[in-house]
Structures are given as structure tokens and as C-alpha cells.
PDB file of C-alpha atoms in Angstrom:
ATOM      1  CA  UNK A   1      -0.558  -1.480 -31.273  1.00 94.00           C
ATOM      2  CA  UNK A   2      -2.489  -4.437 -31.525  1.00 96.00           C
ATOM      3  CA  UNK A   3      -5.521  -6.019 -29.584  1.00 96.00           C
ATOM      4  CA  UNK A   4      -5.586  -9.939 -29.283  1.00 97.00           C
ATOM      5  CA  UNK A   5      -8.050 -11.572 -28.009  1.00 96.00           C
ATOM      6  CA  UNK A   6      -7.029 -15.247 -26.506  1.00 97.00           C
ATOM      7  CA  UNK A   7      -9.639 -17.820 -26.186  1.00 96.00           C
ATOM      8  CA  UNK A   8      -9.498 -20.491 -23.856  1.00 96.00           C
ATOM      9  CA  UNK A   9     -11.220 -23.363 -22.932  1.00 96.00           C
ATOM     10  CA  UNK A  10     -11.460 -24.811 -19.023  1.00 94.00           C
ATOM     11  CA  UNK A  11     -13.779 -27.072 -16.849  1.00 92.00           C
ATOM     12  CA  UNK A  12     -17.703 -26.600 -17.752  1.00 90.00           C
ATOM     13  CA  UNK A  13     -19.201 -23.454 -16.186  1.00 84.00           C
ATOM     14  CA  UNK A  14     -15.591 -22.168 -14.533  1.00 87.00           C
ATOM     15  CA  UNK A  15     -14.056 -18.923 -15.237  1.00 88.00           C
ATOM     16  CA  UNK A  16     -10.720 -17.506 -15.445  1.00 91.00           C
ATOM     17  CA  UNK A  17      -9.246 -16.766 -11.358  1.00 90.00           C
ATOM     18  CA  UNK A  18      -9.006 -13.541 -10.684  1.00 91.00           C
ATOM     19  CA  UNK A  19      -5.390 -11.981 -11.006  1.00 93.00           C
ATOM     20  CA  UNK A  20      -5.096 -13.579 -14.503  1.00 95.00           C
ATOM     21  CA  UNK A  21      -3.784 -10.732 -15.352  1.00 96.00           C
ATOM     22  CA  UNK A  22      -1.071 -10.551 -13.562  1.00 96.00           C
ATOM     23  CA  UNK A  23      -0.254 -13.929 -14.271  1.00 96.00           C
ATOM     24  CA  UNK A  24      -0.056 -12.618 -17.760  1.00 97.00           C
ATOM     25  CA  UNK A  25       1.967  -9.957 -17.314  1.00 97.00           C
ATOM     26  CA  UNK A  26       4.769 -12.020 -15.002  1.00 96.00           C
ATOM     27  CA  UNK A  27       5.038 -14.593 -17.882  1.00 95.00           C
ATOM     28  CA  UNK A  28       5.410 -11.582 -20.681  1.00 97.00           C
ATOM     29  CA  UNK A  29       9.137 -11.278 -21.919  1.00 97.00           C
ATOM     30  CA  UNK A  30      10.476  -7.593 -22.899  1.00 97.00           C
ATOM     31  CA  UNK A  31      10.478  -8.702 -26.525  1.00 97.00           C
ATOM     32  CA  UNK A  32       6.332  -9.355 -26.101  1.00 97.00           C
ATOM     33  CA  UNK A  33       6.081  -6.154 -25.924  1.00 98.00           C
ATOM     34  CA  UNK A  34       3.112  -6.267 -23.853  1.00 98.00           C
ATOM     35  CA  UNK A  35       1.405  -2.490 -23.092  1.00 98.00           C
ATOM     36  CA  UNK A  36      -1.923  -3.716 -20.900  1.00 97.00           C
ATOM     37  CA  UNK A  37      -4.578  -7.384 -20.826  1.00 97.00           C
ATOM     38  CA  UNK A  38      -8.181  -7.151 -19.702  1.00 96.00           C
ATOM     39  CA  UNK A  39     -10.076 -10.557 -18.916  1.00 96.00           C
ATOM     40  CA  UNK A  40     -13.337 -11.180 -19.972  1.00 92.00           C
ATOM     41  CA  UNK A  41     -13.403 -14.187 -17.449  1.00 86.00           C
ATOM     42  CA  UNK A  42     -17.298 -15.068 -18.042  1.00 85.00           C
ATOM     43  CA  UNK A  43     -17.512 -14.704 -21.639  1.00 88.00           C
ATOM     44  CA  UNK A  44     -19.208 -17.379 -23.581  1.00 88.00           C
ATOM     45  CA  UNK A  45     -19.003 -19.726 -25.548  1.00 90.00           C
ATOM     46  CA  UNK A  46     -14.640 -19.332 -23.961  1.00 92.00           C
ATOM     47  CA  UNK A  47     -13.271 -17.029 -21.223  1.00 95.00           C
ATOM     48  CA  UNK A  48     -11.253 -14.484 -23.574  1.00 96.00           C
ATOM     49  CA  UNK A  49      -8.056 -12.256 -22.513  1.00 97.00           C
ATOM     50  CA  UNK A  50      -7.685  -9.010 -24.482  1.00 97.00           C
ATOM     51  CA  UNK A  51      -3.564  -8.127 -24.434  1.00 98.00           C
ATOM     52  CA  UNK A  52      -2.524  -5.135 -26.160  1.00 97.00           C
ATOM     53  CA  UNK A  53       0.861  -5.685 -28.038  1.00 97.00           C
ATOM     54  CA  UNK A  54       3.103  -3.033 -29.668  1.00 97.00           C
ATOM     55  CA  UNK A  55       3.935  -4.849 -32.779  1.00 97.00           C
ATOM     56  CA  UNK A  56       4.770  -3.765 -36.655  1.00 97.00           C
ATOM     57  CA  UNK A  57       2.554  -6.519 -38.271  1.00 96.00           C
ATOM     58  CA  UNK A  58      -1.007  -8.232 -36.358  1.00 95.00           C
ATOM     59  CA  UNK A  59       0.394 -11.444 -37.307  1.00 97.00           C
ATOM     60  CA  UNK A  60       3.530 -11.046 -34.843  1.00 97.00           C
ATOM     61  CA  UNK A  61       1.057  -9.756 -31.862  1.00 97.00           C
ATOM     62  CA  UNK A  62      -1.192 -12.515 -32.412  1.00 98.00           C
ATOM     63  CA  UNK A  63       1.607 -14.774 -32.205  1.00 98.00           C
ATOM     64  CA  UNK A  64       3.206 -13.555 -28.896  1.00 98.00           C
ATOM     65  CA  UNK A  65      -0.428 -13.395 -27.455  1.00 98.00           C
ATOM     66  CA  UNK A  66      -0.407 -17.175 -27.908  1.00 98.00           C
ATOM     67  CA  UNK A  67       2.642 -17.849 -26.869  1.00 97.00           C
ATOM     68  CA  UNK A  68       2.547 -15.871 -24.031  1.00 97.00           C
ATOM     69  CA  UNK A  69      -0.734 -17.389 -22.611  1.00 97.00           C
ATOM     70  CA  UNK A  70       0.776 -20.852 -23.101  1.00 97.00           C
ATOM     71  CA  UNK A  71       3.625 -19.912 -21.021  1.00 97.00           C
ATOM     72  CA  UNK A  72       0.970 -18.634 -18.514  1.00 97.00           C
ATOM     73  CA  UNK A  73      -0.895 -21.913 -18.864  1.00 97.00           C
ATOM     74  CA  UNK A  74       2.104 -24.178 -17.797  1.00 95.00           C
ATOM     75  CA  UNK A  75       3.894 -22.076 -15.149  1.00 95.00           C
ATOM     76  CA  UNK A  76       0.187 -21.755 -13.307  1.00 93.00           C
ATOM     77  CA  UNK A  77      -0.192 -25.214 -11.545  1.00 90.00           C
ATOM     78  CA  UNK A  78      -3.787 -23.942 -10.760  1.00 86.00           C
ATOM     79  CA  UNK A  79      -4.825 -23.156 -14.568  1.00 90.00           C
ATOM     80  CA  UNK A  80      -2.566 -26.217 -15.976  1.00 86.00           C
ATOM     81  CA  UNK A  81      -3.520 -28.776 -17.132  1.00 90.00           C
ATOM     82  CA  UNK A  82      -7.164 -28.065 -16.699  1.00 94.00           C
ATOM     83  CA  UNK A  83      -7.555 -24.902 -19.274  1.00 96.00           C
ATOM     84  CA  UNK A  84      -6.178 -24.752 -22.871  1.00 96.00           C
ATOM     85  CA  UNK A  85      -5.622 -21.988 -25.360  1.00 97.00           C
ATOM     86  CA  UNK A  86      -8.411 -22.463 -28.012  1.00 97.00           C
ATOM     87  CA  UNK A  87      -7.336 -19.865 -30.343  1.00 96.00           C
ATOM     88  CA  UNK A  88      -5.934 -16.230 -30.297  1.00 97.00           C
ATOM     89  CA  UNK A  89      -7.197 -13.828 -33.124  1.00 96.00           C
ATOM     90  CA  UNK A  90      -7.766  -9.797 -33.622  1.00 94.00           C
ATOM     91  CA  UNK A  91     -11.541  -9.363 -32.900  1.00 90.00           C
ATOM     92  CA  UNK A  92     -13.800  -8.581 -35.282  1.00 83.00           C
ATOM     93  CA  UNK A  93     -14.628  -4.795 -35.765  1.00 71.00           C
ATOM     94  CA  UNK A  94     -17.754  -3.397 -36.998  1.00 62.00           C
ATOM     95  CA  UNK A  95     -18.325  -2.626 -40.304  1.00 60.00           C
ATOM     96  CA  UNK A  96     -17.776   1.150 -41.117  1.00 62.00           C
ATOM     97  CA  UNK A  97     -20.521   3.277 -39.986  1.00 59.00           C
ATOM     98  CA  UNK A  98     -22.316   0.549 -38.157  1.00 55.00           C
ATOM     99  CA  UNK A  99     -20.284   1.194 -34.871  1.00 50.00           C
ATOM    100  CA  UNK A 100     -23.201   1.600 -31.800  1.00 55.00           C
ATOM    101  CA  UNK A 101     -20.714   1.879 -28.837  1.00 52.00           C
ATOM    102  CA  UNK A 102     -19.954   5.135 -27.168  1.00 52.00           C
ATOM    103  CA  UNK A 103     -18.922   8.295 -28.714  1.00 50.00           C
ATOM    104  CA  UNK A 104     -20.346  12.091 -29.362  1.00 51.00           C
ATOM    105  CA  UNK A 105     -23.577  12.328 -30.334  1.00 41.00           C
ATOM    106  CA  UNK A 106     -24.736  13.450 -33.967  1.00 47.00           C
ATOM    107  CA  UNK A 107     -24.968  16.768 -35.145  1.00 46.00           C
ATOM    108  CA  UNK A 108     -28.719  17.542 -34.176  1.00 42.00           C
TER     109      UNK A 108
END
């Protein structure tokens, strides 16, 4: 499995609606293989989507992530034609041992 995150560009200042989501998820096809998408509406300098793919290679899930969200794009009259899909890409993690985020604590 596979996180994408899909970057997209709208009006200055807006956001991504609420329920993107499920918009999303209604223009998925069984072959996307699409397991869950979080929206990071007000993130900056683009609104981002995270979809989680089931896929053999991160190539193929980045590509369905794409196309998916430009399916999304044009069957949404209220997203279309004002937003665009500025790029879709697996995030960057942290370097080995550099990881700050949650987890047990060390021995100590």
C-alpha cells in the first residue's frame, strides 16, 4: 500500500469543501484500488489529499491518485474549473533515525 499525496491548486486563500472525500471515493473505480483519503484542506503553499492505494509498484498508485482526482475535478461542477491538480507524488519521509512523530519512548 501506497500513500499519495495530490496537490492542488484553487482560488487565493480557499480550501478544499468539506466532503472531498467522498467526492473522491464516488469517482474511484474498483481497479484504483482505493483503501482510505484524508484532506489536508488548509495546507500551504496547495490543499493536499492523502489516498492510500493498494498497488505492486508507487509509480502505478501515484498514477491512479492523479487520475482519480482529475476525474473528481471534472464531475464536481463546484471544484471545476476553478481548482487544478498541481502534482501528485509519495511524500517525503524522514531520514532514518531522524523520525520525531509519535511512538514509544526510549529505553530510559
Amino acid at each position: 500500500m501506497y500513500l499519495i499525496h495530490v496537490h492542488f491548486k484553487g482560488p487565493p486563500s480557499a480550501t478544499l469543501p468539506e466532503g472531498v472525500e467522498c467526492l473522491v471515493r464516488s469517482s474511484a473505480r474498483v481497479a484504483d484500488r482505493l483503501e482510505h483519503v484524508v484532506a489536508h484542506g488548509r495546507a500551504r503553499p496547495y490543499p493536499v489529499l492523502g489516498l492510500y492505494l493498494v498497488a505492486e509498484r508507487a509509480e502505478d498508485a501515484r498514477s491512479r491518485a492523479h487520475d482519480m482526482c482529475i476525474r473528481m475535478l471534472r464531475g464536481s461542477p463546484s471544484l471545476h474549473p476553478d481548482w487544478e491538480v498541481v502534482g501528485a507524488e509519495l511524500p517525503a519521509a524522514p531520514p532514518p533515525g531522524r523520525w520525531h512523530g509519535r511512538g514509544p519512548l526510549p529505553p530510559g
